Amino acid sequence: MSGPQDGDGGAGLRDASRRKGSFTRTARAVAWSFFGVRKSADYERDVSEINPVHVVIAGIVGVLLFIGGLLLLVRWVIGSGVAA
């Protein structure tokens, strides 16, 4: 098991964060991960090409959009009187 304690100083993470994968491709990969559906060939390509920093940002944005959508749905249901 290797890590910063082994003397690499986080070089692997630094190298990964310099990848040139597009943010739209990363967002698409994160969106598919919300559903839990992904082809193994696409997964392997994404792991080697997308930027981990983009994954974190896209994940946070995706969660915020999901929560916002749920809040809008709940407000619509309550406001329409269906829940009464």
Backbone as XML, in Angstrom:
<?xml version="1.0"?>
<chain id="A" units="angstrom">
  <residue number="1" name="MET">
    <atom name="N" x="0.846" y="-1.172" z="0.000"/>
    <atom name="CA" x="0.000" y="0.000" z="0.000"/>
    <atom name="C" x="0.887" y="1.228" z="0.000"/>
  </residue>
  <residue number="2" name="SER">
    <atom name="N" x="0.694" y="2.108" z="-0.948"/>
    <atom name="CA" x="1.535" y="3.295" z="-0.997"/>
    <atom name="C" x="0.707" y="4.521" z="-0.679"/>
  </residue>
  <residue number="3" name="GLY">
    <atom name="N" x="1.357" y="5.541" z="-0.214"/>
    <atom name="CA" x="0.681" y="6.784" z="0.145"/>
    <atom name="C" x="1.707" y="7.829" z="0.458"/>
  </residue>
  <residue number="4" name="PRO">
    <atom name="N" x="1.258" y="8.966" z="0.991"/>
    <atom name="CA" x="2.190" y="10.035" z="1.318"/>
    <atom name="C" x="3.238" y="9.622" z="2.336"/>
  </residue>
  <residue number="5" name="GLN">
    <atom name="N" x="2.929" y="8.649" z="3.193"/>
    <atom name="CA" x="3.902" y="8.222" z="4.180"/>
    <atom name="C" x="5.063" y="7.463" z="3.546"/>
  </residue>
  <residue number="6" name="ASP">
    <atom name="N" x="4.905" y="6.999" z="2.312"/>
    <atom name="CA" x="5.959" y="6.249" z="1.637"/>
    <atom name="C" x="6.941" y="7.153" z="0.912"/>
  </residue>
  <residue number="7" name="GLY">
    <atom name="N" x="6.767" y="8.462" z="1.017"/>
    <atom name="CA" x="7.739" y="9.380" z="0.442"/>
    <atom name="C" x="7.386" y="9.902" z="-0.933"/>
  </residue>
  <residue number="8" name="ASP">
    <atom name="N" x="6.211" y="9.543" z="-1.490"/>
    <atom name="CA" x="5.881" y="10.060" z="-2.810"/>
    <atom name="C" x="5.293" y="11.461" z="-2.732"/>
  </residue>
  <residue number="9" name="GLY">
    <atom name="N" x="4.918" y="11.919" z="-1.535"/>
    <atom name="CA" x="4.446" y="13.285" z="-1.352"/>
    <atom name="C" x="3.150" y="13.589" z="-2.078"/>
  </residue>
  <residue number="10" name="GLY">
    <atom name="N" x="2.327" y="12.596" z="-2.359"/>
    <atom name="CA" x="1.064" y="12.818" z="-3.047"/>
    <atom name="C" x="1.225" y="13.061" z="-4.535"/>
  </residue>
  <residue number="11" name="ALA">
    <atom name="N" x="2.323" y="12.578" z="-5.116"/>
    <atom name="CA" x="2.594" y="12.801" z="-6.536"/>
    <atom name="C" x="1.520" y="12.172" z="-7.414"/>
  </residue>
  <residue number="12" name="GLY">
    <atom name="N" x="0.964" y="11.038" z="-6.997"/>
    <atom name="CA" x="-0.078" y="10.382" z="-7.773"/>
    <atom name="C" x="-1.324" y="11.243" z="-7.891"/>
  </residue>
  <residue number="13" name="LEU">
    <atom name="N" x="-1.726" y="11.870" z="-6.797"/>
    <atom name="CA" x="-2.885" y="12.751" z="-6.816"/>
    <atom name="C" x="-2.603" y="13.999" z="-7.642"/>
  </residue>
  <residue number="14" name="ARG">
    <atom name="N" x="-1.400" y="14.515" z="-7.520"/>
    <atom name="CA" x="-1.022" y="15.692" z="-8.322"/>
    <atom name="C" x="-1.064" y="15.378" z="-9.803"/>
  </residue>
  <residue number="15" name="ASP">
    <atom name="N" x="-0.541" y="14.222" z="-10.173"/>
    <atom name="CA" x="-0.567" y="13.818" z="-11.583"/>
    <atom name="C" x="-1.995" y="13.622" z="-12.067"/>
  </residue>
  <residue number="16" name="ALA">
    <atom name="N" x="-2.841" y="13.023" z="-11.224"/>
    <atom name="CA" x="-4.235" y="12.790" z="-11.611"/>
    <atom name="C" x="-4.982" y="14.097" z="-11.785"/>
  </residue>
  <residue number="17" name="SER">
    <atom name="N" x="-4.682" y="15.089" z="-10.952"/>
    <atom name="CA" x="-5.397" y="16.362" z="-11.047"/>
    <atom name="C" x="-4.965" y="17.179" z="-12.266"/>
  </residue>
  <residue number="18" name="ARG">
    <atom name="N" x="-3.915" y="16.766" z="-12.943"/>
    <atom name="CA" x="-3.456" y="17.468" z="-14.150"/>
    <atom name="C" x="-4.028" y="16.868" z="-15.426"/>
  </residue>
  <residue number="19" name="ARG">
    <atom name="N" x="-4.866" y="15.852" z="-15.296"/>
    <atom name="CA" x="-5.470" y="15.232" z="-16.476"/>
    <atom name="C" x="-6.333" y="16.249" z="-17.214"/>
  </residue>
  <residue number="20" name="LYS">
    <atom name="N" x="-6.433" y="16.082" z="-18.520"/>
    <atom name="CA" x="-7.108" y="17.058" z="-19.367"/>
    <atom name="C" x="-8.532" y="16.670" z="-19.736"/>
  </residue>
  <residue number="21" name="GLY">
    <atom name="N" x="-9.140" y="15.746" z="-19.008"/>
    <atom name="CA" x="-10.514" y="15.357" z="-19.309"/>
    <atom name="C" x="-11.455" y="16.544" z="-19.194"/>
  </residue>
  <residue number="22" name="SER">
    <atom name="N" x="-12.450" y="16.617" z="-20.072"/>
    <atom name="CA" x="-13.369" y="17.752" z="-20.069"/>
    <atom name="C" x="-14.343" y="17.649" z="-18.899"/>
  </residue>
  <residue number="23" name="PHE">
    <atom name="N" x="-14.831" y="18.803" z="-18.466"/>
    <atom name="CA" x="-15.769" y="18.834" z="-17.351"/>
    <atom name="C" x="-17.106" y="18.225" z="-17.765"/>
  </residue>
  <residue number="24" name="THR">
    <atom name="N" x="-17.511" y="18.401" z="-19.022"/>
    <atom name="CA" x="-18.786" y="17.828" z="-19.468"/>
    <atom name="C" x="-18.731" y="16.295" z="-19.446"/>
  </residue>
  <residue number="25" name="ARG">
    <atom name="N" x="-17.607" y="15.741" z="-19.833"/>
    <atom name="CA" x="-17.450" y="14.284" z="-19.781"/>
    <atom name="C" x="-17.482" y="13.800" z="-18.333"/>
  </residue>
  <residue number="26" name="THR">
    <atom name="N" x="-16.850" y="14.563" z="-17.449"/>
    <atom name="CA" x="-16.862" y="14.216" z="-16.031"/>
    <atom name="C" x="-18.276" y="14.310" z="-15.477"/>
  </residue>
  <residue number="27" name="ALA">
    <atom name="N" x="-19.003" y="15.357" z="-15.849"/>
    <atom name="CA" x="-20.379" y="15.526" z="-15.373"/>
    <atom name="C" x="-21.250" y="14.369" z="-15.855"/>
  </residue>
  <residue number="28" name="ARG">
    <atom name="N" x="-21.039" y="13.936" z="-17.082"/>
    <atom name="CA" x="-21.805" y="12.805" z="-17.616"/>
    <atom name="C" x="-21.485" y="11.523" z="-16.829"/>
  </residue>
  <residue number="29" name="ALA">
    <atom name="N" x="-20.216" y="11.309" z="-16.518"/>
    <atom name="CA" x="-19.826" y="10.122" z="-15.740"/>
    <atom name="C" x="-20.427" y="10.162" z="-14.343"/>
  </residue>
  <residue number="30" name="VAL">
    <atom name="N" x="-20.443" y="11.343" z="-13.731"/>
    <atom name="CA" x="-21.031" y="11.482" z="-12.393"/>
    <atom name="C" x="-22.543" y="11.261" z="-12.457"/>
  </residue>
  <residue number="31" name="ALA">
    <atom name="N" x="-23.192" y="11.778" z="-13.502"/>
    <atom name="CA" x="-24.638" y="11.585" z="-13.651"/>
    <atom name="C" x="-24.973" y="10.100" z="-13.778"/>
  </residue>
  <residue number="32" name="TRP">
    <atom name="N" x="-24.196" y="9.366" z="-14.565"/>
    <atom name="CA" x="-24.425" y="7.926" z="-14.679"/>
    <atom name="C" x="-24.188" y="7.234" z="-13.345"/>
  </residue>
  <residue number="33" name="SER">
    <atom name="N" x="-23.239" y="7.732" z="-12.566"/>
    <atom name="CA" x="-22.960" y="7.091" z="-11.276"/>
    <atom name="C" x="-24.098" y="7.292" z="-10.292"/>
  </residue>
  <residue number="34" name="PHE">
    <atom name="N" x="-24.866" y="8.367" z="-10.434"/>
    <atom name="CA" x="-26.038" y="8.560" z="-9.577"/>
    <atom name="C" x="-27.056" y="7.441" z="-9.803"/>
  </residue>
  <residue number="35" name="PHE">
    <atom name="N" x="-27.131" y="6.924" z="-11.032"/>
    <atom name="CA" x="-28.040" y="5.828" z="-11.340"/>
    <atom name="C" x="-27.411" y="4.471" z="-11.086"/>
  </residue>
  <residue number="36" name="GLY">
    <atom name="N" x="-26.102" y="4.424" z="-10.944"/>
    <atom name="CA" x="-25.406" y="3.167" z="-10.704"/>
    <atom name="C" x="-25.253" y="2.314" z="-11.948"/>
  </residue>
  <residue number="37" name="VAL">
    <atom name="N" x="-25.314" y="2.947" z="-13.112"/>
    <atom name="CA" x="-25.221" y="2.224" z="-14.376"/>
    <atom name="C" x="-24.023" y="2.762" z="-15.151"/>
  </residue>
  <residue number="38" name="ARG">
    <atom name="N" x="-23.116" y="1.867" z="-15.504"/>
    <atom name="CA" x="-21.933" y="2.280" z="-16.259"/>
    <atom name="C" x="-21.329" y="1.068" z="-16.939"/>
  </residue>
  <residue number="39" name="LYS">
    <atom name="N" x="-20.984" y="1.197" z="-18.212"/>
    <atom name="CA" x="-20.286" y="0.111" z="-18.902"/>
    <atom name="C" x="-18.864" y="0.030" z="-18.369"/>
  </residue>
  <residue number="40" name="SER">
    <atom name="N" x="-18.339" y="-1.175" z="-18.274"/>
    <atom name="CA" x="-16.993" y="-1.325" z="-17.707"/>
    <atom name="C" x="-15.938" y="-0.672" z="-18.593"/>
  </residue>
  <residue number="41" name="ALA">
    <atom name="N" x="-16.125" y="-0.698" z="-19.908"/>
    <atom name="CA" x="-15.145" y="-0.058" z="-20.803"/>
    <atom name="C" x="-15.150" y="1.457" z="-20.598"/>
  </residue>
  <residue number="42" name="ASP">
    <atom name="N" x="-16.343" y="2.039" z="-20.453"/>
    <atom name="CA" x="-16.435" y="3.478" z="-20.205"/>
    <atom name="C" x="-15.848" y="3.830" z="-18.841"/>
  </residue>
  <residue number="43" name="TYR">
    <atom name="N" x="-16.099" y="2.972" z="-17.856"/>
    <atom name="CA" x="-15.553" y="3.197" z="-16.523"/>
    <atom name="C" x="-14.025" y="3.206" z="-16.550"/>
  </residue>
  <residue number="44" name="GLU">
    <atom name="N" x="-13.439" y="2.231" z="-17.203"/>
    <atom name="CA" x="-11.974" y="2.158" z="-17.275"/>
    <atom name="C" x="-11.398" y="3.379" z="-17.979"/>
  </residue>
  <residue number="45" name="ARG">
    <atom name="N" x="-12.038" y="3.823" z="-19.051"/>
    <atom name="CA" x="-11.564" y="5.011" z="-19.773"/>
    <atom name="C" x="-11.687" y="6.248" z="-18.890"/>
  </residue>
  <residue number="46" name="ASP">
    <atom name="N" x="-12.800" y="6.371" z="-18.166"/>
    <atom name="CA" x="-12.988" y="7.527" z="-17.290"/>
    <atom name="C" x="-11.960" y="7.558" z="-16.173"/>
  </residue>
  <residue number="47" name="VAL">
    <atom name="N" x="-11.681" y="6.407" z="-15.587"/>
    <atom name="CA" x="-10.713" y="6.351" z="-14.487"/>
    <atom name="C" x="-9.346" y="6.827" z="-14.941"/>
  </residue>
  <residue number="48" name="SER">
    <atom name="N" x="-8.997" y="6.540" z="-16.179"/>
    <atom name="CA" x="-7.666" y="6.919" z="-16.650"/>
    <atom name="C" x="-7.602" y="8.331" z="-17.221"/>
  </residue>
  <residue number="49" name="GLU">
    <atom name="N" x="-8.760" y="8.937" z="-17.544"/>
    <atom name="CA" x="-8.717" y="10.222" z="-18.242"/>
    <atom name="C" x="-9.325" y="11.410" z="-17.505"/>
  </residue>
  <residue number="50" name="ILE">
    <atom name="N" x="-10.339" y="11.206" z="-16.666"/>
    <atom name="CA" x="-10.989" y="12.371" z="-16.061"/>
    <atom name="C" x="-10.229" y="12.859" z="-14.839"/>
  </residue>
  <residue number="51" name="ASN">
    <atom name="N" x="-10.419" y="14.133" z="-14.563"/>
    <atom name="CA" x="-9.733" y="14.821" z="-13.478"/>
    <atom name="C" x="-10.502" y="14.607" z="-12.171"/>
  </residue>
  <residue number="52" name="PRO">
    <atom name="N" x="-9.867" y="14.115" z="-11.112"/>
    <atom name="CA" x="-10.571" y="13.877" z="-9.853"/>
    <atom name="C" x="-11.156" y="15.146" z="-9.231"/>
  </residue>
  <residue number="53" name="VAL">
    <atom name="N" x="-10.526" y="16.283" z="-9.465"/>
    <atom name="CA" x="-11.065" y="17.546" z="-8.948"/>
    <atom name="C" x="-12.402" y="17.841" z="-9.621"/>
  </residue>
  <residue number="54" name="HIS">
    <atom name="N" x="-12.496" y="17.569" z="-10.920"/>
    <atom name="CA" x="-13.757" y="17.745" z="-11.633"/>
    <atom name="C" x="-14.826" y="16.802" z="-11.088"/>
  </residue>
  <residue number="55" name="VAL">
    <atom name="N" x="-14.434" y="15.602" z="-10.697"/>
    <atom name="CA" x="-15.391" y="14.636" z="-10.153"/>
    <atom name="C" x="-16.003" y="15.166" z="-8.859"/>
  </residue>
  <residue number="56" name="VAL">
    <atom name="N" x="-15.176" y="15.718" z="-7.992"/>
    <atom name="CA" x="-15.674" y="16.258" z="-6.723"/>
    <atom name="C" x="-16.636" y="17.416" z="-6.979"/>
  </residue>
  <residue number="57" name="ILE">
    <atom name="N" x="-16.237" y="18.330" z="-7.858"/>
    <atom name="CA" x="-17.086" y="19.491" z="-8.158"/>
    <atom name="C" x="-18.400" y="19.039" z="-8.795"/>
  </residue>
  <residue number="58" name="ALA">
    <atom name="N" x="-18.330" y="18.145" z="-9.766"/>
    <atom name="CA" x="-19.545" y="17.658" z="-10.427"/>
    <atom name="C" x="-20.432" y="16.897" z="-9.441"/>
  </residue>
  <residue number="59" name="GLY">
    <atom name="N" x="-19.839" y="16.161" z="-8.533"/>
    <atom name="CA" x="-20.624" y="15.452" z="-7.525"/>
    <atom name="C" x="-21.371" y="16.389" z="-6.600"/>
  </residue>
  <residue number="60" name="ILE">
    <atom name="N" x="-20.699" y="17.442" z="-6.160"/>
    <atom name="CA" x="-21.347" y="18.433" z="-5.288"/>
    <atom name="C" x="-22.474" y="19.141" z="-6.030"/>
  </residue>
  <residue number="61" name="VAL">
    <atom name="N" x="-22.224" y="19.542" z="-7.272"/>
    <atom name="CA" x="-23.263" y="20.199" z="-8.076"/>
    <atom name="C" x="-24.440" y="19.244" z="-8.298"/>
  </residue>
  <residue number="62" name="GLY">
    <atom name="N" x="-24.148" y="17.982" z="-8.593"/>
    <atom name="CA" x="-25.205" y="16.999" z="-8.799"/>
    <atom name="C" x="-26.063" y="16.794" z="-7.562"/>
  </residue>
  <residue number="63" name="VAL">
    <atom name="N" x="-25.435" y="16.725" z="-6.407"/>
    <atom name="CA" x="-26.182" y="16.559" z="-5.159"/>
    <atom name="C" x="-27.052" y="17.785" z="-4.893"/>
  </residue>
  <residue number="64" name="LEU">
    <atom name="N" x="-26.507" y="18.974" z="-5.111"/>
    <atom name="CA" x="-27.288" y="20.192" z="-4.901"/>
    <atom name="C" x="-28.492" y="20.256" z="-5.845"/>
  </residue>
  <residue number="65" name="LEU">
    <atom name="N" x="-28.300" y="19.867" z="-7.104"/>
    <atom name="CA" x="-29.416" y="19.839" z="-8.057"/>
    <atom name="C" x="-30.460" y="18.799" z="-7.654"/>
  </residue>
  <residue number="66" name="PHE">
    <atom name="N" x="-30.015" y="17.661" z="-7.190"/>
    <atom name="CA" x="-30.927" y="16.606" z="-6.745"/>
    <atom name="C" x="-31.762" y="17.075" z="-5.556"/>
  </residue>
  <residue number="67" name="ILE">
    <atom name="N" x="-31.111" y="17.675" z="-4.567"/>
    <atom name="CA" x="-31.821" y="18.171" z="-3.391"/>
    <atom name="C" x="-32.785" y="19.286" z="-3.789"/>
  </residue>
  <residue number="68" name="GLY">
    <atom name="N" x="-32.337" y="20.195" z="-4.666"/>
    <atom name="CA" x="-33.217" y="21.263" z="-5.137"/>
    <atom name="C" x="-34.436" y="20.712" z="-5.856"/>
  </residue>
  <residue number="69" name="GLY">
    <atom name="N" x="-34.229" y="19.693" z="-6.677"/>
    <atom name="CA" x="-35.348" y="19.061" z="-7.374"/>
    <atom name="C" x="-36.325" y="18.417" z="-6.403"/>
  </residue>
  <residue number="70" name="LEU">
    <atom name="N" x="-35.809" y="17.760" z="-5.386"/>
    <atom name="CA" x="-36.691" y="17.158" z="-4.384"/>
    <atom name="C" x="-37.482" y="18.219" z="-3.630"/>
  </residue>
  <residue number="71" name="LEU">
    <atom name="N" x="-36.823" y="19.315" z="-3.275"/>
    <atom name="CA" x="-37.525" y="20.394" z="-2.575"/>
    <atom name="C" x="-38.629" y="20.993" z="-3.443"/>
  </residue>
  <residue number="72" name="LEU">
    <atom name="N" x="-38.347" y="21.204" z="-4.726"/>
    <atom name="CA" x="-39.370" y="21.725" z="-5.630"/>
    <atom name="C" x="-40.532" y="20.748" z="-5.764"/>
  </residue>
  <residue number="73" name="LEU">
    <atom name="N" x="-40.237" y="19.467" z="-5.855"/>
    <atom name="CA" x="-41.285" y="18.461" z="-5.952"/>
    <atom name="C" x="-42.167" y="18.452" z="-4.707"/>
  </residue>
  <residue number="74" name="VAL">
    <atom name="N" x="-41.558" y="18.513" z="-3.536"/>
    <atom name="CA" x="-42.311" y="18.515" z="-2.279"/>
    <atom name="C" x="-43.176" y="19.772" z="-2.199"/>
  </residue>
  <residue number="75" name="ARG">
    <atom name="N" x="-42.618" y="20.933" z="-2.536"/>
    <atom name="CA" x="-43.411" y="22.168" z="-2.499"/>
    <atom name="C" x="-44.579" y="22.104" z="-3.482"/>
  </residue>
  <residue number="76" name="TRP">
    <atom name="N" x="-44.364" y="21.516" z="-4.652"/>
    <atom name="CA" x="-45.432" y="21.401" z="-5.637"/>
    <atom name="C" x="-46.543" y="20.482" z="-5.134"/>
  </residue>
  <residue number="77" name="VAL">
    <atom name="N" x="-46.145" y="19.338" z="-4.548"/>
    <atom name="CA" x="-47.140" y="18.393" z="-4.029"/>
    <atom name="C" x="-47.929" y="19.022" z="-2.894"/>
  </residue>
  <residue number="78" name="ILE">
    <atom name="N" x="-47.258" y="19.684" z="-1.978"/>
    <atom name="CA" x="-47.949" y="20.311" z="-0.850"/>
    <atom name="C" x="-48.842" y="21.457" z="-1.341"/>
  </residue>
  <residue number="79" name="GLY">
    <atom name="N" x="-48.347" y="22.263" z="-2.257"/>
    <atom name="CA" x="-49.111" y="23.391" z="-2.777"/>
    <atom name="C" x="-50.304" y="22.986" z="-3.616"/>
  </residue>
  <residue number="80" name="SER">
    <atom name="N" x="-50.259" y="21.831" z="-4.274"/>
    <atom name="CA" x="-51.355" y="21.399" z="-5.120"/>
    <atom name="C" x="-52.502" y="20.784" z="-4.337"/>
  </residue>
  <residue number="81" name="GLY">
    <atom name="N" x="-52.294" y="20.490" z="-3.087"/>
    <atom name="CA" x="-53.343" y="19.912" z="-2.262"/>
    <atom name="C" x="-53.426" y="18.405" z="-2.353"/>
  </residue>
  <residue number="82" name="VAL">
    <atom name="N" x="-52.560" y="17.768" z="-3.116"/>
    <atom name="CA" x="-52.567" y="16.320" z="-3.250"/>
    <atom name="C" x="-52.231" y="15.655" z="-1.909"/>
  </residue>
  <residue number="83" name="ALA">
    <atom name="N" x="-51.372" y="16.296" z="-1.128"/>
    <atom name="CA" x="-50.920" y="15.712" z="0.134"/>
    <atom name="C" x="-51.955" y="15.885" z="1.240"/>
  </residue>
  <residue number="84" name="ALA">
    <atom name="N" x="-53.008" y="16.615" z="1.019"/>
    <atom name="CA" x="-53.984" y="16.892" z="2.083"/>
    <atom name="C" x="-54.923" y="15.766" z="2.353"/>
  </residue>
</chain>
